[in-house]
Short mmCIF file of C-alpha atoms and ligand atoms in Angstrom, two decimals:
data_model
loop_
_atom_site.label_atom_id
_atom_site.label_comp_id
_atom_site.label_asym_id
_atom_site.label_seq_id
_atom_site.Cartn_x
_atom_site.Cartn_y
_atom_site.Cartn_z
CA UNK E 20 -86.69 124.71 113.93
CA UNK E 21 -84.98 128.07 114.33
CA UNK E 22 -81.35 128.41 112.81
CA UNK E 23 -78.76 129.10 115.75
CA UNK E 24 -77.64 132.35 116.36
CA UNK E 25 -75.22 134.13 118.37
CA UNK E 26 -76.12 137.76 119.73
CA UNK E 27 -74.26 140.89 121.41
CA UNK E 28 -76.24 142.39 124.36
CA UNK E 29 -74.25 145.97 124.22
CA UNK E 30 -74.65 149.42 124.69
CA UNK E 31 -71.71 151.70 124.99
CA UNK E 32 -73.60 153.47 127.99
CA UNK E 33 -73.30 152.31 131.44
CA UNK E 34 -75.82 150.83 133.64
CA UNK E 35 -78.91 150.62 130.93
CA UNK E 36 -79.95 146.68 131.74
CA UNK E 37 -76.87 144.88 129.24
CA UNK E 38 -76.20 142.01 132.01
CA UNK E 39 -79.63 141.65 133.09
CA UNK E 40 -80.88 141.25 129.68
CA UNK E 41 -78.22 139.32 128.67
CA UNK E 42 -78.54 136.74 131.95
CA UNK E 43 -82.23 136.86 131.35
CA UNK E 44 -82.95 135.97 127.81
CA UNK E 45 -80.32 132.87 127.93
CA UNK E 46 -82.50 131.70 130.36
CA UNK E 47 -85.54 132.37 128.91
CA UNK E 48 -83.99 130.64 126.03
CA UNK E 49 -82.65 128.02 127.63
CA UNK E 50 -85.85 127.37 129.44
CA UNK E 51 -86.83 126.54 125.50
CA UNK E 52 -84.86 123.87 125.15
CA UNK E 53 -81.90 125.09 124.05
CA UNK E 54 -78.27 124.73 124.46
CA UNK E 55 -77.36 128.04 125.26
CA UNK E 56 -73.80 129.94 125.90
CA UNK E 57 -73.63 132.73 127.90
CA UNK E 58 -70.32 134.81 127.55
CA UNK E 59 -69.00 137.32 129.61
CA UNK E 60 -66.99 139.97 127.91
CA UNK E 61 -67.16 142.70 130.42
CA UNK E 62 -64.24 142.91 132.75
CA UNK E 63 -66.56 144.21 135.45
CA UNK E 64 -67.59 140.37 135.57
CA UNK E 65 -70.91 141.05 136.67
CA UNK E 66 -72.84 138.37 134.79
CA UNK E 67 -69.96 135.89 135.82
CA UNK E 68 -70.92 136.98 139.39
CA UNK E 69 -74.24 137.31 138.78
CA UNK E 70 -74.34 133.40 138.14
CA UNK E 71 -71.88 132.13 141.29
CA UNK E 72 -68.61 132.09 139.07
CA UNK E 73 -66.34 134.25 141.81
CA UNK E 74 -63.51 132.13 141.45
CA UNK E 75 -63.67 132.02 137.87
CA UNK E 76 -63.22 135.86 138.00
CA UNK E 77 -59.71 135.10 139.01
CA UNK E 78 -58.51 131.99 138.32
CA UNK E 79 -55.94 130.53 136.57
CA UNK E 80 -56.93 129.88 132.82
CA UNK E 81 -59.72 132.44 131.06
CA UNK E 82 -60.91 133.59 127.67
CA UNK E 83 -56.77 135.18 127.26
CA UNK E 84 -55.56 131.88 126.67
CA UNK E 85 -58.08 130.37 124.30
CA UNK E 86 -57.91 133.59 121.48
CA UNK E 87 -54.02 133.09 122.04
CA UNK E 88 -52.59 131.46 119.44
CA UNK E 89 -49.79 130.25 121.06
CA UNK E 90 -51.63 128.75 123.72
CA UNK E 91 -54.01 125.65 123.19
CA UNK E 92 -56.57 126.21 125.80
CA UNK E 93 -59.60 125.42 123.99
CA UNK E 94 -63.29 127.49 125.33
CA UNK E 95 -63.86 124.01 126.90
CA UNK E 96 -61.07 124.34 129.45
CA UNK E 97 -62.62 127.76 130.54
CA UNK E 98 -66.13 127.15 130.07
CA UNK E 99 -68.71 126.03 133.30
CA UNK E 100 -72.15 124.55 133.31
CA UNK E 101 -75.06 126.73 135.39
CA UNK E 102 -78.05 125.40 136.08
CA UNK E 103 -79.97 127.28 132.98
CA UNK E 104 -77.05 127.64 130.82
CA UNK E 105 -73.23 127.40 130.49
CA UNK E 106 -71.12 130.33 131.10
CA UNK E 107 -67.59 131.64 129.56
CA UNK E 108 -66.98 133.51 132.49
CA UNK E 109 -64.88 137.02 132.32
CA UNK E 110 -61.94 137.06 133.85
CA UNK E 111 -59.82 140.24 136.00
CA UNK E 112 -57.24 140.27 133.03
CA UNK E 113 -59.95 141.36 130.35
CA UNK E 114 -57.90 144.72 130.19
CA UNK E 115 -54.50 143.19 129.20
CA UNK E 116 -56.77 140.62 126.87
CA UNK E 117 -58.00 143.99 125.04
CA UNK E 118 -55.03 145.30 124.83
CA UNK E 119 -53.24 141.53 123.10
CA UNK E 120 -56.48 141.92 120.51
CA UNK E 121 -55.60 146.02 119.72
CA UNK E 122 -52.11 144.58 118.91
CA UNK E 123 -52.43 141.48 117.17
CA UNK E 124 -53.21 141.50 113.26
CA UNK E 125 -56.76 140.92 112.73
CA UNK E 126 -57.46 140.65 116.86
CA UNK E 127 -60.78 141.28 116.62
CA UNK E 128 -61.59 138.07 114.62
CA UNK E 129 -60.07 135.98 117.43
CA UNK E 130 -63.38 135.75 119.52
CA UNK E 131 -65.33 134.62 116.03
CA UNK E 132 -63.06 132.26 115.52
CA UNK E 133 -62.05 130.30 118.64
CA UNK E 134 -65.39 130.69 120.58
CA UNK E 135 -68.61 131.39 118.17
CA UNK E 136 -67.53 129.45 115.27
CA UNK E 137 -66.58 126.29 116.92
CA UNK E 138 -69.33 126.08 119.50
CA UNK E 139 -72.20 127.56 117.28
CA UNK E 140 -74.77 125.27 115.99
CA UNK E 141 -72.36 121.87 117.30
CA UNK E 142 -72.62 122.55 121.00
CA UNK E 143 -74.79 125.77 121.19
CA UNK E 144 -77.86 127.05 119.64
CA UNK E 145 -77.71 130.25 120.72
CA UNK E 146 -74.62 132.22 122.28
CA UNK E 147 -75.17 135.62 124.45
CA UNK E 148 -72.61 137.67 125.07
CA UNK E 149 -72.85 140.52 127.95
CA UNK E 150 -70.26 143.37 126.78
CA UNK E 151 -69.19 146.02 128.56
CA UNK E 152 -70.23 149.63 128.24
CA UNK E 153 -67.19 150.59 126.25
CA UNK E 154 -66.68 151.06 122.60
CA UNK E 155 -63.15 148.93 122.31
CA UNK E 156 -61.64 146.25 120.49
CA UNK E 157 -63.40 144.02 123.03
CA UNK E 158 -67.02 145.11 121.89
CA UNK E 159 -65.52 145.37 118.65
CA UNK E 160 -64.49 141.30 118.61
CA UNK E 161 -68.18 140.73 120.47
CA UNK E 162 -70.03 142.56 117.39
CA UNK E 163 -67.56 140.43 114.52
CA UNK E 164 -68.53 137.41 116.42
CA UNK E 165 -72.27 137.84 116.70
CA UNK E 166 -73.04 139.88 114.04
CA UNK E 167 -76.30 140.57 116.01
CA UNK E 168 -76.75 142.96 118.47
CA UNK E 169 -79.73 143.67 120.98
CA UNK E 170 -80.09 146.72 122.99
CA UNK E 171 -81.56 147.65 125.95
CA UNK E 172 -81.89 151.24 126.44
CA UNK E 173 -83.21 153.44 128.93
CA UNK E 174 -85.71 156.40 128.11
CA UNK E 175 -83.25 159.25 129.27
CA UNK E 176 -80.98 161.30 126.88
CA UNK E 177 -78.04 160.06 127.84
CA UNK E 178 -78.86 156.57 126.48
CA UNK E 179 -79.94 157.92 123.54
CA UNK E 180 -77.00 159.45 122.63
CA UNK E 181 -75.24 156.16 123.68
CA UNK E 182 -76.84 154.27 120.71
CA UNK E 183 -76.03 157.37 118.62
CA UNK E 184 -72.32 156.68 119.06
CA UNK E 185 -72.49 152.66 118.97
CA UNK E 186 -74.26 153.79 115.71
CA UNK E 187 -71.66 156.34 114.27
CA UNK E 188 -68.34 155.05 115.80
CA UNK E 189 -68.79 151.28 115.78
CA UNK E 190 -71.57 150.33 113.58
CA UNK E 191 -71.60 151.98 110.98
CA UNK E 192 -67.56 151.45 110.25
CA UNK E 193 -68.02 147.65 110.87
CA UNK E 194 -70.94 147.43 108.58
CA UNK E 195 -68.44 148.39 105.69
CA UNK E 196 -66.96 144.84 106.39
CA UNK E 197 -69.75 142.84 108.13
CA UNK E 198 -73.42 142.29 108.08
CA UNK E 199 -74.52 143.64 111.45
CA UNK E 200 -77.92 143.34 112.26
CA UNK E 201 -79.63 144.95 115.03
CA UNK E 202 -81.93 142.84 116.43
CA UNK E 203 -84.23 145.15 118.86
CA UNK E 204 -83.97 147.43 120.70
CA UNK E 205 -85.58 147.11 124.04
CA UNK E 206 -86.47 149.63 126.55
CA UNK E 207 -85.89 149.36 129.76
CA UNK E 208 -87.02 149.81 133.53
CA UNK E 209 -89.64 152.47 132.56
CA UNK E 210 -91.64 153.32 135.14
CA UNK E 211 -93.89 156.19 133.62
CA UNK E 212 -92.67 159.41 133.20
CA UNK E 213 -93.27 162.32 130.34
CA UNK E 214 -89.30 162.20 129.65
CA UNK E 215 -90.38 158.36 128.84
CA UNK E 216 -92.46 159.43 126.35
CA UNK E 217 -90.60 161.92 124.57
CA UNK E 218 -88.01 159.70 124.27
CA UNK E 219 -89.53 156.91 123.34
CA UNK E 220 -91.31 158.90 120.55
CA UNK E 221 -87.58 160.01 119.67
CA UNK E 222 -86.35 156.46 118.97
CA UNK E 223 -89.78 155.83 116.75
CA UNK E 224 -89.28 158.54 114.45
CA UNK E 225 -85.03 157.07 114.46
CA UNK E 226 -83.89 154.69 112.25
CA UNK E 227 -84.15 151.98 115.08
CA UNK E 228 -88.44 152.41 114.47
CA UNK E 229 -88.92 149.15 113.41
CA UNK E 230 -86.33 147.31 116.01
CA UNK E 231 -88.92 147.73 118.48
CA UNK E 232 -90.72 145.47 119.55
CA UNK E 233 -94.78 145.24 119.86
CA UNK E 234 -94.58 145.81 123.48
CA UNK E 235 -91.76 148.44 123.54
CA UNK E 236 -93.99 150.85 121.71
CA UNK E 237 -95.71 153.77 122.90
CA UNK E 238 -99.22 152.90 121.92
CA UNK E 239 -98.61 150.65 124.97
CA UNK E 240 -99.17 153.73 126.88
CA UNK E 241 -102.88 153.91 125.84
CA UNK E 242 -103.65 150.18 126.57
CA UNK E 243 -105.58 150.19 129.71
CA UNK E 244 -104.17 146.30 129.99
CA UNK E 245 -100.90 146.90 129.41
CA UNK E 246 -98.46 148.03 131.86
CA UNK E 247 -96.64 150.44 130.05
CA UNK E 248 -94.57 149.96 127.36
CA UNK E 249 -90.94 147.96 127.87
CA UNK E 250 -89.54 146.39 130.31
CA UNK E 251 -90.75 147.83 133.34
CA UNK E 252 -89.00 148.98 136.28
CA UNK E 253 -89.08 146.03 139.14
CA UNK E 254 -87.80 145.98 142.14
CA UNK E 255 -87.82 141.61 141.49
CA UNK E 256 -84.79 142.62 138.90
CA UNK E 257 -82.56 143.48 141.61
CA UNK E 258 -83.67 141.01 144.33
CA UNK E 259 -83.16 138.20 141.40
CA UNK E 260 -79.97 139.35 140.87
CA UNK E 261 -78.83 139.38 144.66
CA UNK E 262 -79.98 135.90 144.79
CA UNK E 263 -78.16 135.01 141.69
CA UNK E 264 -81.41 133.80 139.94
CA UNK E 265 -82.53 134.97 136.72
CA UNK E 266 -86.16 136.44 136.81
CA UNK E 267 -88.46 133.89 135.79
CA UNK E 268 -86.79 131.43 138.40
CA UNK E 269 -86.64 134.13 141.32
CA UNK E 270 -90.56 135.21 140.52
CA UNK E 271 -92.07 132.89 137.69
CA UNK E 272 -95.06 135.02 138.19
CA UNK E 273 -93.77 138.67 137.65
CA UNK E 274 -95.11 140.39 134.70
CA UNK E 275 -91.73 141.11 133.09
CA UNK E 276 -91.27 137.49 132.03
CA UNK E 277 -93.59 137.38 129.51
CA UNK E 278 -91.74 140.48 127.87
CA UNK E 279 -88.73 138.50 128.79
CA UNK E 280 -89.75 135.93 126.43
CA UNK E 281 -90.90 138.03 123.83
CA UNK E 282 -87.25 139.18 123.76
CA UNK E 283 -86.40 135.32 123.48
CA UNK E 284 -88.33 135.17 120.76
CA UNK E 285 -86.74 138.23 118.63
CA UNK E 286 -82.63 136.26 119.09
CA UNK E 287 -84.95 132.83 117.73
CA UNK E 288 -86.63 134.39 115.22
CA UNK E 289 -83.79 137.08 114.11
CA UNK E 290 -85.51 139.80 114.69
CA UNK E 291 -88.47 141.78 115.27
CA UNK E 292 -91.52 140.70 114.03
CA UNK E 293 -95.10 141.69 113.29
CA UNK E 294 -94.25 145.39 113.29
CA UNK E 295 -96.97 147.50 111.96
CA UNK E 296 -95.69 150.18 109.22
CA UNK E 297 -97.25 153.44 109.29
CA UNK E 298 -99.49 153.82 106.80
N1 ATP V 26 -86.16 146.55 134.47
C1 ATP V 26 -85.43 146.76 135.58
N2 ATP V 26 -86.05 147.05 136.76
C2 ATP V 26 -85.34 147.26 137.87
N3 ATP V 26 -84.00 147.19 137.94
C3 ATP V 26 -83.32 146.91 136.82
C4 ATP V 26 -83.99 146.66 135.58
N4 ATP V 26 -83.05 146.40 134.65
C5 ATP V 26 -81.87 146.46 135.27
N5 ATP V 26 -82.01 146.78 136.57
C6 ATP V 26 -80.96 146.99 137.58
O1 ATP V 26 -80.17 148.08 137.13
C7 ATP V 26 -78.79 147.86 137.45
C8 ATP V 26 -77.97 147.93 136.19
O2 ATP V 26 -78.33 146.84 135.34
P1 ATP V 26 -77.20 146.02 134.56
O3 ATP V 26 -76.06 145.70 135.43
O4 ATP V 26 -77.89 144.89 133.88
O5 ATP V 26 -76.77 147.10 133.48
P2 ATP V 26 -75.50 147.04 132.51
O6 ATP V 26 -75.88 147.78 131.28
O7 ATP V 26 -75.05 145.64 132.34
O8 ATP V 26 -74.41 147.85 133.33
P3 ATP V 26 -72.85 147.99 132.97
O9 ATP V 26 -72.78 148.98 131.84
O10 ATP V 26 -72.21 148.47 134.21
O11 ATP V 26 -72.37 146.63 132.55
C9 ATP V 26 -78.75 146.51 138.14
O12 ATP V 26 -78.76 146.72 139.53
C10 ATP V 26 -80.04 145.81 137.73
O13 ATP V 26 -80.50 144.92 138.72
MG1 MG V 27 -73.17 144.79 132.56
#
């Protein structure tokens, strides 16, 4: 039996695979057997869309009300059950929401403590929260709660530098106060090129070497059997998404749910395992 665990899906770069990843592995762990919580703390809303919850979006009571303490919405007056999973869903007023954490004393310890700590390991096994690609007191409260973050990055430079700054301007300083733990890092929609590679190689010889997983790594590119490393580029992503379906239900036979799963299994197990050191 793995302990529960709750884990931030962020990136403070836009665009690199945070929703999908984040709407994908709560399936795939959900598909498990687990109880799992998906929360949407992007103001976009597009995993709250992604899953049907349009009038969620804008209705009346959202996550505002339940860190206010002078309110007593509880999570369970804002959260809904999906089909795979049940969803906190964002809500248009996420802006004003991160601006009532900025001013409140201790704000960003209002998400740990009315959503992750209640519902973790009582009604949840595992809570995934989508973030948005800022670095605000929004992704700051997402981090405190989890205290484990994946991220999905895409082979380019400017993604790169992305998890640079999460790593300078937000992890680092919250690691003086808080175990953080990056789970993995997982790259995503490759599709084959030499930039791939170089910056693939870039993140080996990083401090993030030994958050990637077996398949993320670029000895994948000299397995005649393997597809490449990562998370591949599919066009099934996109068409799962515009039918609101998470991948392994859209297409149970694409090749990307396997590596889906093997994501799964880092948030169950805590991390990445089997990594080979270099000698
Ligand atoms: N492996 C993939 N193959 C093909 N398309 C993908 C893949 N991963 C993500 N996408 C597509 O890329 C787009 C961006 O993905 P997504 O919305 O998950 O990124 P994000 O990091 O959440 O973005 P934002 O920063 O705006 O929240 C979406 O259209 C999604 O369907
Ligand atoms: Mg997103």
């Amino acid at each position: 039996m793995h302990e529960p665990r709750a884990v931030s899906v962020a990136l403070q770069k836009g665009g690199v695979g945070k929703t999908t990843l984040a709407v994908n592995v709560a399936e795939r762990l959900s598909s498990r057997g687990y109880d799992v919580l998906l929360v949407d703390l992007d103001q976009q809303g597009n995993a709250t869309r992604a899953v049907g919850l349009e009038d969620a979006y804008t209705g009346e009571t959202h996550i505002g009300h339940v860190i206010d303490d002078e309110d007593d919405t509880g999570p369970h007056d804002v959260i809904r059950e999906r089909e795979w999973f049940d969803v906190l869903p964002a809500h248009e007023q996420l802006d004003a929401v991160e601006s009532s954490i900025r001013n409140a004393t201790f704000g960003e310890l209002r998400v740990k403590h009315d959503v992750v700590e209640p519902l973790l390991g009582t009604e949840y096994d595992y809570v995934i929260v989508d973030t948005a690609p800022t670095i605000g007191p929004l992704s700051d409260s997402s981090l405190v709660a989890t205290q484990n973050v994946l991220v999905p990055l895409l082979m380019s430079q400017p993604s790169l530098s992305g998890l640079d700054r999460m790593t300078t301007q937000q992890l680092d300083p919250l690691r003086r106060e808080l175990p953080i733990d990056v789970l993995g890092v997982i790259p995503n929609r490759l599709e084959g090129d030499n930039e791939e590679r170089r910056v693939l190689s870039a993140v080996e010889a990083s401090r993030f070497r030994d958050r990637l997983p077996a398949f993320g790594r670029s000895r994948e590119f000299d397995d005649p059997d393997s597809p490449g490393p990562g998370i591949r580029k599919r066009v099934a992503f996109r068409r799962a998404w515009r039918d609101g379906l998470p991948l392994a239900v859209y297409d149970p036979d694409s090749d990307m749910v396997e590596r889906l799963d093997a994501v799964a299994d880092i948030v169950e197990n805590g991390g990445v395992e089997d990594v080979e050191h270099d000698a």
